[in-house]
Amino acid sequence: MSQIIDGKMVAETMKVAIGEEVKQMVAAGQKAPHLVAILVGNNGASETYVANKVKSCEELGFASTLLRFDPSISEADLLAEVQKVNDNPDMDGLIVQLPLPKHINPDKVMETIHPSKDVDGFHPINIGRMAKGLPAYISATPQGVLDLLAYYKIETAGKHCVVVGRSQIVGLPMSILMQRNHPVGNCTVTLTHSRTTNLAEICSQGDIVIAALGIPEFIKSAHIKPGAVVIDVGLTRVEDATKKSGFALKGDVDFDDVAPKCSYITPVPKGVGPMTIVSLMKNTLLAAKGVIYPKN
């Protein structure tokens, strides 16, 4: 059986360090980091994600503001609300929870967030700086994956990494990060997606497989070569009458089928998910300190 990569444990360890740094900042007379979350509508999954982020802020001593808007809000009005946060020097980081209503262009919203407050790492400037190897806010989920690989001292240099999924939020930045000249990197990377032919054959060549396709239990043992490292980024609600909530959380990897074959594997939940939130907190702390973009 493979070794389980315990994202919840690693995230809690990192939270302790972040919380201690915030305490020291406040004791030195500095203000606590301030994260602002914008939530449009009442999507159940989005409500849960935002609540977890607000809870993490409270645990770490961050200030947090949740701005809720009706799903009927116009795109122009939402962009104006984003600009208000940009203009407020007390607010260090801003996230706009996706998905947004269909009449609002998410790219316009992300491009309106000032790069210095884009702690989700979605702004084209941050993506471009990341691609060039310049200091930038790295998208929270890819950063969480890097931190897990580093914590477990998993060798990446010279390895073949197969990324399944090409989203701008996970797959694309993950493929860039894994090939860069960095202690967690220096891989030969193959970026695959739903239109890739012979996907199982390509995946089975990977020393490291990062699944971010968004299809529950898509990756089977046939996709994995013996001893590979498997990182499951997927998180989908699947109806399950045996659960009190009526649903179960499933990853992109069929855990029971794949786990006996690989060397390391992340579970769902308690794998990459907790790391995504702690990475967001790390970026907000960087924003408050002016590390990436100096404060005016």
PDB file of C-alpha atoms in Angstrom, residues 148-292:
ATOM      1  CA  LEU A 148       3.097  18.809  -0.164  1.00  0.00           C
ATOM      2  CA  LEU A 149       5.847  17.490  -2.430  1.00  0.00           C
ATOM      3  CA  ALA A 150       8.414  19.512  -0.482  1.00  0.00           C
ATOM      4  CA  TYR A 151       7.129  18.405   2.932  1.00  0.00           C
ATOM      5  CA  TYR A 152       7.304  14.716   1.999  1.00  0.00           C
ATOM      6  CA  LYS A 153      10.697  15.234   0.329  1.00  0.00           C
ATOM      7  CA  ILE A 154       9.476  13.663  -2.902  1.00  0.00           C
ATOM      8  CA  GLU A 155      12.179  13.865  -5.554  1.00  0.00           C
ATOM      9  CA  THR A 156      11.046  15.765  -8.658  1.00  0.00           C
ATOM     10  CA  ALA A 157      14.261  16.594 -10.531  1.00  0.00           C
ATOM     11  CA  GLY A 158      14.544  14.618 -13.739  1.00  0.00           C
ATOM     12  CA  LYS A 159      11.175  12.941 -13.226  1.00  0.00           C
ATOM     13  CA  HIS A 160       8.397  12.736 -15.804  1.00  0.00           C
ATOM     14  CA  CYS A 161       5.350  14.621 -14.504  1.00  0.00           C
ATOM     15  CA  VAL A 162       2.015  14.120 -16.245  1.00  0.00           C
ATOM     16  CA  VAL A 163      -0.585  16.787 -15.522  1.00  0.00           C
ATOM     17  CA  VAL A 164      -4.152  15.782 -16.397  1.00  0.00           C
ATOM     18  CA  GLY A 165      -6.248  18.917 -16.991  1.00  0.00           C
ATOM     19  CA  ARG A 166      -5.387  22.276 -18.554  1.00  0.00           C
ATOM     20  CA  SER A 167      -7.442  24.789 -16.555  1.00  0.00           C
ATOM     21  CA  GLN A 168      -5.964  28.234 -15.955  1.00  0.00           C
ATOM     22  CA  ILE A 169      -6.540  27.730 -12.226  1.00  0.00           C
ATOM     23  CA  VAL A 170      -4.698  24.425 -11.753  1.00  0.00           C
ATOM     24  CA  GLY A 171      -3.502  22.440 -14.773  1.00  0.00           C
ATOM     25  CA  LEU A 172      -1.733  25.150 -16.751  1.00  0.00           C
ATOM     26  CA  PRO A 173       0.132  26.789 -13.835  1.00  0.00           C
ATOM     27  CA  MET A 174       0.939  23.347 -12.414  1.00  0.00           C
ATOM     28  CA  SER A 175       2.619  22.318 -15.665  1.00  0.00           C
ATOM     29  CA  ILE A 176       4.717  25.494 -15.667  1.00  0.00           C
ATOM     30  CA  LEU A 177       5.731  25.184 -12.024  1.00  0.00           C
ATOM     31  CA  MET A 178       6.773  21.544 -12.260  1.00  0.00           C
ATOM     32  CA  GLN A 179       9.255  22.223 -15.096  1.00  0.00           C
ATOM     33  CA  ARG A 180      10.914  25.315 -13.617  1.00  0.00           C
ATOM     34  CA  ASN A 181      14.467  25.280 -12.285  1.00  0.00           C
ATOM     35  CA  HIS A 182      13.531  25.011  -8.604  1.00  0.00           C
ATOM     36  CA  PRO A 183      14.002  22.500  -5.742  1.00  0.00           C
ATOM     37  CA  VAL A 184      10.427  21.349  -6.374  1.00  0.00           C
ATOM     38  CA  GLY A 185      10.545  21.237 -10.143  1.00  0.00           C
ATOM     39  CA  ASN A 186      13.008  20.326 -12.890  1.00  0.00           C
ATOM     40  CA  CYS A 187      10.549  17.757 -14.233  1.00  0.00           C
ATOM     41  CA  THR A 188       9.915  16.828 -17.829  1.00  0.00           C
ATOM     42  CA  VAL A 189       6.232  17.745 -18.047  1.00  0.00           C
ATOM     43  CA  THR A 190       3.458  16.408 -20.250  1.00  0.00           C
ATOM     44  CA  LEU A 191       0.222  18.415 -20.100  1.00  0.00           C
ATOM     45  CA  THR A 192      -2.804  16.303 -21.025  1.00  0.00           C
ATOM     46  CA  HIS A 193      -6.546  16.966 -21.068  1.00  0.00           C
ATOM     47  CA  SER A 194      -9.946  15.559 -22.027  1.00  0.00           C
ATOM     48  CA  ARG A 195      -9.114  15.590 -25.754  1.00  0.00           C
ATOM     49  CA  THR A 196      -5.802  13.772 -25.376  1.00  0.00           C
ATOM     50  CA  THR A 197      -5.680  10.457 -27.231  1.00  0.00           C
ATOM     51  CA  ASN A 198      -4.091   7.461 -25.501  1.00  0.00           C
ATOM     52  CA  LEU A 199      -4.420   9.236 -22.158  1.00  0.00           C
ATOM     53  CA  ALA A 200      -3.995   6.076 -20.095  1.00  0.00           C
ATOM     54  CA  GLU A 201      -0.819   5.190 -22.006  1.00  0.00           C
ATOM     55  CA  ILE A 202       0.670   8.659 -21.467  1.00  0.00           C
ATOM     56  CA  CYS A 203      -0.282   8.770 -17.778  1.00  0.00           C
ATOM     57  CA  SER A 204       1.255   5.351 -17.211  1.00  0.00           C
ATOM     58  CA  GLN A 205       4.635   6.803 -18.209  1.00  0.00           C
ATOM     59  CA  GLY A 206       4.515   9.402 -15.448  1.00  0.00           C
ATOM     60  CA  ASP A 207       6.663   9.243 -12.340  1.00  0.00           C
ATOM     61  CA  ILE A 208       4.350  11.911 -10.915  1.00  0.00           C
ATOM     62  CA  VAL A 209       0.715  12.181 -11.994  1.00  0.00           C
ATOM     63  CA  ILE A 210      -1.283  15.269 -11.033  1.00  0.00           C
ATOM     64  CA  ALA A 211      -4.986  14.797 -11.735  1.00  0.00           C
ATOM     65  CA  ALA A 212      -7.007  17.996 -12.149  1.00  0.00           C
ATOM     66  CA  LEU A 213      -9.623  17.039 -14.720  1.00  0.00           C
ATOM     67  CA  GLY A 214     -12.793  17.437 -12.665  1.00  0.00           C
ATOM     68  CA  ILE A 215     -14.226  14.001 -13.487  1.00  0.00           C
ATOM     69  CA  PRO A 216     -14.847  11.840 -10.390  1.00  0.00           C
ATOM     70  CA  GLU A 217     -12.719   8.685 -10.164  1.00  0.00           C
ATOM     71  CA  PHE A 218     -11.553   9.013 -13.773  1.00  0.00           C
ATOM     72  CA  ILE A 219      -7.971   7.920 -13.083  1.00  0.00           C
ATOM     73  CA  LYS A 220      -7.752   4.140 -12.662  1.00  0.00           C
ATOM     74  CA  SER A 221      -4.866   1.803 -11.938  1.00  0.00           C
ATOM     75  CA  ALA A 222      -4.353   1.386 -15.706  1.00  0.00           C
ATOM     76  CA  HIS A 223      -3.314   5.058 -15.824  1.00  0.00           C
ATOM     77  CA  ILE A 224      -0.593   4.599 -13.197  1.00  0.00           C
ATOM     78  CA  LYS A 225       2.751   2.855 -13.370  1.00  0.00           C
ATOM     79  CA  PRO A 226       3.990   0.989 -10.288  1.00  0.00           C
ATOM     80  CA  GLY A 227       5.648   3.296  -7.770  1.00  0.00           C
ATOM     81  CA  ALA A 228       4.319   6.550  -9.212  1.00  0.00           C
ATOM     82  CA  VAL A 229       3.377   9.535  -7.050  1.00  0.00           C
ATOM     83  CA  VAL A 230      -0.298  10.458  -7.480  1.00  0.00           C
ATOM     84  CA  ILE A 231      -1.657  13.892  -6.566  1.00  0.00           C
ATOM     85  CA  ASP A 232      -5.452  14.176  -6.747  1.00  0.00           C
ATOM     86  CA  VAL A 233      -6.646  17.760  -7.129  1.00  0.00           C
ATOM     87  CA  GLY A 234     -10.231  16.839  -8.043  1.00  0.00           C
ATOM     88  CA  LEU A 235     -13.128  17.561  -5.708  1.00  0.00           C
ATOM     89  CA  THR A 236     -16.654  16.801  -6.891  1.00  0.00           C
ATOM     90  CA  ARG A 237     -19.889  16.331  -4.952  1.00  0.00           C
ATOM     91  CA  VAL A 238     -21.464  13.002  -5.874  1.00  0.00           C
ATOM     92  CA  GLU A 239     -24.916  11.928  -4.679  1.00  0.00           C
ATOM     93  CA  ASP A 240     -24.669   9.331  -1.919  1.00  0.00           C
ATOM     94  CA  ALA A 241     -27.798   8.239  -0.074  1.00  0.00           C
ATOM     95  CA  THR A 242     -25.702   6.635   2.674  1.00  0.00           C
ATOM     96  CA  LYS A 243     -24.370  10.020   3.748  1.00  0.00           C
ATOM     97  CA  LYS A 244     -26.275  12.326   6.085  1.00  0.00           C
ATOM     98  CA  SER A 245     -25.540  15.241   3.739  1.00  0.00           C
ATOM     99  CA  GLY A 246     -26.822  13.267   0.755  1.00  0.00           C
ATOM    100  CA  PHE A 247     -23.508  13.493  -1.090  1.00  0.00           C
ATOM    101  CA  ALA A 248     -19.907  12.319  -0.936  1.00  0.00           C
ATOM    102  CA  LEU A 249     -16.755  14.136  -2.011  1.00  0.00           C
ATOM    103  CA  LYS A 250     -14.865  12.346  -4.755  1.00  0.00           C
ATOM    104  CA  GLY A 251     -11.532  13.087  -6.353  1.00  0.00           C
ATOM    105  CA  ASP A 252     -10.424  12.521  -9.933  1.00  0.00           C
ATOM    106  CA  VAL A 253      -8.601   9.357  -8.840  1.00  0.00           C
ATOM    107  CA  ASP A 254     -10.267   6.046  -8.021  1.00  0.00           C
ATOM    108  CA  PHE A 255      -8.423   5.827  -4.714  1.00  0.00           C
ATOM    109  CA  ASP A 256      -9.150   2.176  -3.876  1.00  0.00           C
ATOM    110  CA  ASP A 257      -8.076   1.051  -7.350  1.00  0.00           C
ATOM    111  CA  VAL A 258      -4.944   3.195  -7.573  1.00  0.00           C
ATOM    112  CA  ALA A 259      -3.557   3.292  -4.019  1.00  0.00           C
ATOM    113  CA  PRO A 260      -2.085  -0.247  -3.980  1.00  0.00           C
ATOM    114  CA  LYS A 261      -0.039   0.543  -7.086  1.00  0.00           C
ATOM    115  CA  CYS A 262       1.638   3.877  -6.274  1.00  0.00           C
ATOM    116  CA  SER A 263       4.290   5.043  -3.818  1.00  0.00           C
ATOM    117  CA  TYR A 264       2.487   8.167  -2.552  1.00  0.00           C
ATOM    118  CA  ILE A 265      -1.097   9.324  -2.983  1.00  0.00           C
ATOM    119  CA  THR A 266      -3.283  12.181  -1.727  1.00  0.00           C
ATOM    120  CA  PRO A 267      -6.735  11.258  -0.403  1.00  0.00           C
ATOM    121  CA  VAL A 268      -9.962  13.173  -1.017  1.00  0.00           C
ATOM    122  CA  PRO A 269     -10.845  14.862   1.237  1.00  0.00           C
ATOM    123  CA  LYS A 270      -7.903  15.816   3.525  1.00  0.00           C
ATOM    124  CA  GLY A 271      -5.377  15.890   0.716  1.00  0.00           C
ATOM    125  CA  VAL A 272      -4.858  18.898  -1.531  1.00  0.00           C
ATOM    126  CA  GLY A 273      -8.000  20.730  -0.320  1.00  0.00           C
ATOM    127  CA  PRO A 274      -6.660  21.930   3.066  1.00  0.00           C
ATOM    128  CA  MET A 275      -3.445  23.021   1.359  1.00  0.00           C
ATOM    129  CA  THR A 276      -5.369  25.256  -1.038  1.00  0.00           C
ATOM    130  CA  ILE A 277      -6.777  27.273   1.855  1.00  0.00           C
ATOM    131  CA  VAL A 278      -3.463  27.559   3.721  1.00  0.00           C
ATOM    132  CA  SER A 279      -1.756  28.674   0.478  1.00  0.00           C
ATOM    133  CA  LEU A 280      -4.346  31.444   0.167  1.00  0.00           C
ATOM    134  CA  MET A 281      -3.505  32.510   3.712  1.00  0.00           C
ATOM    135  CA  LYS A 282       0.208  32.527   2.828  1.00  0.00           C
ATOM    136  CA  ASN A 283      -0.443  34.798  -0.136  1.00  0.00           C
ATOM    137  CA  THR A 284      -2.530  37.150   2.002  1.00  0.00           C
ATOM    138  CA  LEU A 285       0.294  37.348   4.541  1.00  0.00           C
ATOM    139  CA  LEU A 286       2.727  38.174   1.716  1.00  0.00           C
ATOM    140  CA  ALA A 287       0.330  40.876   0.526  1.00  0.00           C
ATOM    141  CA  ALA A 288       0.084  42.402   3.995  1.00  0.00           C
ATOM    142  CA  LYS A 289       3.886  42.482   4.294  1.00  0.00           C
ATOM    143  CA  GLY A 290       4.370  43.895   0.789  1.00  0.00           C
ATOM    144  CA  VAL A 291       6.753  41.101  -0.182  1.00  0.00           C
ATOM    145  CA  ILE A 292       5.696  40.663  -3.825  1.00  0.00           C
TER     146      ILE A 292
END
